[in-house]
PDB file of C-alpha atoms in Angstrom:
ATOM      1  CA  ALA A  83      -8.004  49.139 -49.267  1.00 75.00           C
ATOM      2  CA  PRO A  84      -9.435  52.621 -48.889  1.00 74.00           C
ATOM      3  CA  PRO A  85      -7.315  55.214 -47.108  1.00 77.00           C
ATOM      4  CA  PRO A  86      -8.043  55.614 -43.400  1.00 72.00           C
ATOM      5  CA  SER A  87     -10.536  58.278 -42.468  1.00 82.00           C
ATOM      6  CA  VAL A  88      -9.674  61.250 -40.349  1.00 76.00           C
ATOM      7  CA  GLU A  89     -11.387  59.696 -37.379  1.00 83.00           C
ATOM      8  CA  GLN A  90      -9.441  56.478 -37.848  1.00 86.00           C
ATOM      9  CA  GLU A  91      -6.206  58.460 -38.200  1.00 81.00           C
ATOM     10  CA  GLY A  92      -6.960  60.301 -34.986  1.00 80.00           C
ATOM     11  CA  ALA A  93      -7.748  57.067 -33.166  1.00 84.00           C
ATOM     12  CA  LEU A  94      -4.490  55.508 -34.439  1.00 82.00           C
ATOM     13  CA  GLN A  95      -2.495  58.508 -33.260  1.00 85.00           C
ATOM     14  CA  ALA A  96      -4.223  58.453 -29.856  1.00 82.00           C
ATOM     15  CA  LEU A  97      -3.488  54.704 -29.596  1.00 81.00           C
ATOM     16  CA  GLN A  98       0.166  55.262 -30.476  1.00 87.00           C
ATOM     17  CA  ALA A  99       0.402  58.089 -27.934  1.00 83.00           C
ATOM     18  CA  LEU A 100      -1.141  55.807 -25.307  1.00 81.00           C
ATOM     19  CA  ARG A 101       1.224  52.950 -26.072  1.00 83.00           C
ATOM     20  CA  SER A 102       4.251  55.233 -25.823  1.00 88.00           C
ATOM     21  CA  SER A 103       3.190  56.636 -22.441  1.00 89.00           C
ATOM     22  CA  PRO A 104       5.036  55.590 -19.256  1.00 89.00           C
ATOM     23  CA  ALA A 105       1.769  54.439 -17.670  1.00 90.00           C
ATOM     24  CA  TYR A 106       1.093  52.051 -20.598  1.00 87.00           C
ATOM     25  CA  SER A 107       4.670  50.737 -20.389  1.00 89.00           C
ATOM     26  CA  ALA A 108       4.307  50.138 -16.672  1.00 94.00           C
ATOM     27  CA  ALA A 109       0.923  48.438 -17.096  1.00 92.00           C
ATOM     28  CA  TYR A 110       2.275  46.270 -19.921  1.00 91.00           C
ATOM     29  CA  ALA A 111       5.384  45.294 -17.900  1.00 95.00           C
ATOM     30  CA  LEU A 112       3.130  44.498 -14.925  1.00 97.00           C
ATOM     31  CA  GLU A 113       0.919  42.281 -17.100  1.00 97.00           C
ATOM     32  CA  VAL A 114       3.962  40.444 -18.504  1.00 97.00           C
ATOM     33  CA  TRP A 115       5.270  39.955 -14.974  1.00 98.00           C
ATOM     34  CA  ARG A 116       1.859  38.708 -13.766  1.00 98.00           C
ATOM     35  CA  ARG A 117       1.705  36.117 -16.542  1.00 98.00           C
ATOM     36  CA  GLN A 118       5.245  34.956 -15.813  1.00 98.00           C
ATOM     37  CA  GLU A 119       4.424  34.641 -12.117  1.00 98.00           C
ATOM     38  CA  GLU A 120       1.284  32.676 -12.890  1.00 98.00           C
ATOM     39  CA  GLU A 121       3.328  30.311 -15.084  1.00 98.00           C
ATOM     40  CA  ARG A 122       5.961  29.901 -12.339  1.00 98.00           C
ATOM     41  CA  ALA A 123       3.202  29.198  -9.816  1.00 98.00           C
ATOM     42  CA  ARG A 124       1.671  26.576 -12.122  1.00 98.00           C
ATOM     43  CA  LEU A 125       5.074  24.938 -12.508  1.00 98.00           C
ATOM     44  CA  ARG A 126       5.698  24.960  -8.729  1.00 98.00           C
ATOM     45  CA  MET A 127       2.253  23.450  -8.142  1.00 98.00           C
ATOM     46  CA  ALA A 128       2.912  20.737 -10.667  1.00 98.00           C
ATOM     47  CA  GLU A 129       6.290  19.987  -9.079  1.00 98.00           C
ATOM     48  CA  ASN A 130       4.718  19.913  -5.596  1.00 98.00           C
ATOM     49  CA  LYS A 131       1.981  17.651  -6.831  1.00 98.00           C
ATOM     50  CA  ALA A 132       4.509  15.261  -8.347  1.00 98.00           C
ATOM     51  CA  GLU A 133       6.602  15.329  -5.166  1.00 98.00           C
ATOM     52  CA  ILE A 134       3.578  14.609  -2.969  1.00 98.00           C
ATOM     53  CA  ARG A 135       2.523  11.781  -5.316  1.00 98.00           C
ATOM     54  CA  GLU A 136       6.018  10.280  -5.071  1.00 98.00           C
ATOM     55  CA  GLN A 137       5.969  10.542  -1.249  1.00 98.00           C
ATOM     56  CA  LEU A 138       2.545   8.888  -1.077  1.00 98.00           C
ATOM     57  CA  GLU A 139       3.639   6.131  -3.456  1.00 98.00           C
ATOM     58  CA  GLU A 140       6.772   5.517  -1.304  1.00 98.00           C
ATOM     59  CA  GLU A 141       4.698   5.458   1.886  1.00 98.00           C
ATOM     60  CA  TYR A 142       2.315   2.999   0.274  1.00 98.00           C
ATOM     61  CA  ARG A 143       5.216   0.845  -0.872  1.00 98.00           C
ATOM     62  CA  GLN A 144       6.710   0.843   2.597  1.00 98.00           C
ATOM     63  CA  ARG A 145       3.368  -0.114   4.149  1.00 98.00           C
ATOM     64  CA  GLU A 146       2.963  -2.937   1.649  1.00 98.00           C
ATOM     65  CA  LEU A 147       6.491  -4.190   2.413  1.00 98.00           C
ATOM     66  CA  ALA A 148       5.755  -4.077   6.153  1.00 98.00           C
ATOM     67  CA  ARG A 149       2.399  -5.839   5.625  1.00 98.00           C
ATOM     68  CA  ALA A 150       4.031  -8.566   3.506  1.00 98.00           C
ATOM     69  CA  GLN A 151       6.786  -9.032   6.106  1.00 98.00           C
ATOM     70  CA  GLU A 152       4.223  -9.262   8.901  1.00 98.00           C
ATOM     71  CA  PHE A 153       2.253 -11.764   6.834  1.00 98.00           C
ATOM     72  CA  ARG A 154       5.341 -13.940   6.287  1.00 98.00           C
ATOM     73  CA  HIS A 155       6.125 -13.728  10.045  1.00 98.00           C
ATOM     74  CA  ARG A 156       2.578 -14.796  10.935  1.00 98.00           C
ATOM     75  CA  GLN A 157       2.730 -17.619   8.402  1.00 98.00           C
ATOM     76  CA  GLY A 158       5.967 -18.822  10.054  1.00 98.00           C
ATOM     77  CA  GLU A 159       4.330 -18.656  13.515  1.00 98.00           C
ATOM     78  CA  LEU A 160       1.337 -20.607  12.191  1.00 98.00           C
ATOM     79  CA  ARG A 161       3.598 -23.259  10.651  1.00 98.00           C
ATOM     80  CA  ASP A 162       5.467 -23.535  13.967  1.00 98.00           C
ATOM     81  CA  LEU A 163       2.192 -23.950  15.859  1.00 98.00           C
ATOM     82  CA  GLU A 164       0.951 -26.551  13.402  1.00 98.00           C
ATOM     83  CA  ALA A 165       4.194 -28.518  13.748  1.00 98.00           C
ATOM     84  CA  LYS A 166       3.974 -28.280  17.548  1.00 98.00           C
ATOM     85  CA  ALA A 167       0.342 -29.454  17.484  1.00 98.00           C
ATOM     86  CA  LYS A 168       1.267 -32.399  15.249  1.00 98.00           C
ATOM     87  CA  ARG A 169       4.126 -33.360  17.605  1.00 98.00           C
ATOM     88  CA  LYS A 170       1.768 -33.183  20.605  1.00 98.00           C
ATOM     89  CA  LEU A 171      -0.841 -35.227  18.795  1.00 98.00           C
ATOM     90  CA  LEU A 172       1.726 -37.864  17.912  1.00 98.00           C
ATOM     91  CA  GLU A 173       2.931 -37.850  21.519  1.00 98.00           C
ATOM     92  CA  LEU A 174      -0.606 -38.297  22.805  1.00 98.00           C
ATOM     93  CA  GLN A 175      -1.246 -41.114  20.319  1.00 98.00           C
ATOM     94  CA  GLN A 176       1.938 -42.862  21.472  1.00 98.00           C
ATOM     95  CA  ARG A 177       0.870 -42.437  25.152  1.00 97.00           C
ATOM     96  CA  GLU A 178      -2.559 -43.733  24.354  1.00 97.00           C
ATOM     97  CA  ALA A 179      -1.058 -46.821  22.643  1.00 97.00           C
ATOM     98  CA  ALA A 180       1.264 -47.365  25.695  1.00 97.00           C
ATOM     99  CA  VAL A 181      -1.710 -47.076  28.075  1.00 97.00           C
ATOM    100  CA  LYS A 182      -3.738 -49.545  26.001  1.00 97.00           C
ATOM    101  CA  LEU A 183      -0.801 -51.952  25.964  1.00 96.00           C
ATOM    102  CA  GLU A 184      -0.426 -51.579  29.717  1.00 97.00           C
ATOM    103  CA  LEU A 185      -4.128 -52.183  30.217  1.00 96.00           C
ATOM    104  CA  THR A 186      -3.953 -55.278  28.034  1.00 96.00           C
ATOM    105  CA  ASN A 187      -0.924 -56.542  29.987  1.00 95.00           C
ATOM    106  CA  THR A 188      -2.601 -55.767  33.306  1.00 96.00           C
ATOM    107  CA  LYS A 189      -5.778 -57.570  32.234  1.00 95.00           C
ATOM    108  CA  ALA A 190      -3.797 -60.575  31.090  1.00 92.00           C
ATOM    109  CA  LEU A 191      -1.874 -60.666  34.405  1.00 93.00           C
ATOM    110  CA  SER A 192      -5.126 -60.308  36.334  1.00 94.00           C
ATOM    111  CA  GLU A 193      -6.706 -63.159  34.393  1.00 92.00           C
ATOM    112  CA  GLU A 194      -3.622 -65.277  34.938  1.00 91.00           C
ATOM    113  CA  ALA A 195      -3.684 -64.514  38.678  1.00 91.00           C
ATOM    114  CA  THR A 196      -7.360 -65.387  38.850  1.00 93.00           C
ATOM    115  CA  ARG A 197      -6.814 -68.628  36.937  1.00 90.00           C
ATOM    116  CA  ARG A 198      -3.905 -69.618  39.249  1.00 88.00           C
ATOM    117  CA  ALA A 199      -5.978 -68.780  42.281  1.00 88.00           C
ATOM    118  CA  ASP A 200      -8.812 -70.895  41.008  1.00 87.00           C
ATOM    119  CA  LEU A 201      -6.387 -73.760  40.361  1.00 86.00           C
ATOM    120  CA  ALA A 202      -4.890 -73.458  43.803  1.00 82.00           C
ATOM    121  CA  ILE A 203      -8.262 -73.852  45.489  1.00 75.00           C
TER     122      ILE A 203
END
């Protein structure tokens, strides 16, 4: 490679002088600090995001558990109502059969009474 020109040498010396100045050191330290802070902020945001996601997932899980419990409770109530309705239906069918039997007996007694009355005349 060819030797550096005088202009290049001067530019290199000026650059070295700039880099060794207190202002450059302060600016460089500030830039390093800024990048570190940005990285810390990114990490905090990622942690916060993960924490919020976990909270939301837990809330969703709790709501699903409550919904499932309510569903089972309602199913139990429905089964109880169905059983009660079946018992009432059976009871009504038994009463209907008893009424029909009573009507049949009453009709038979009435016919017997009419027959006896006719015979007595």
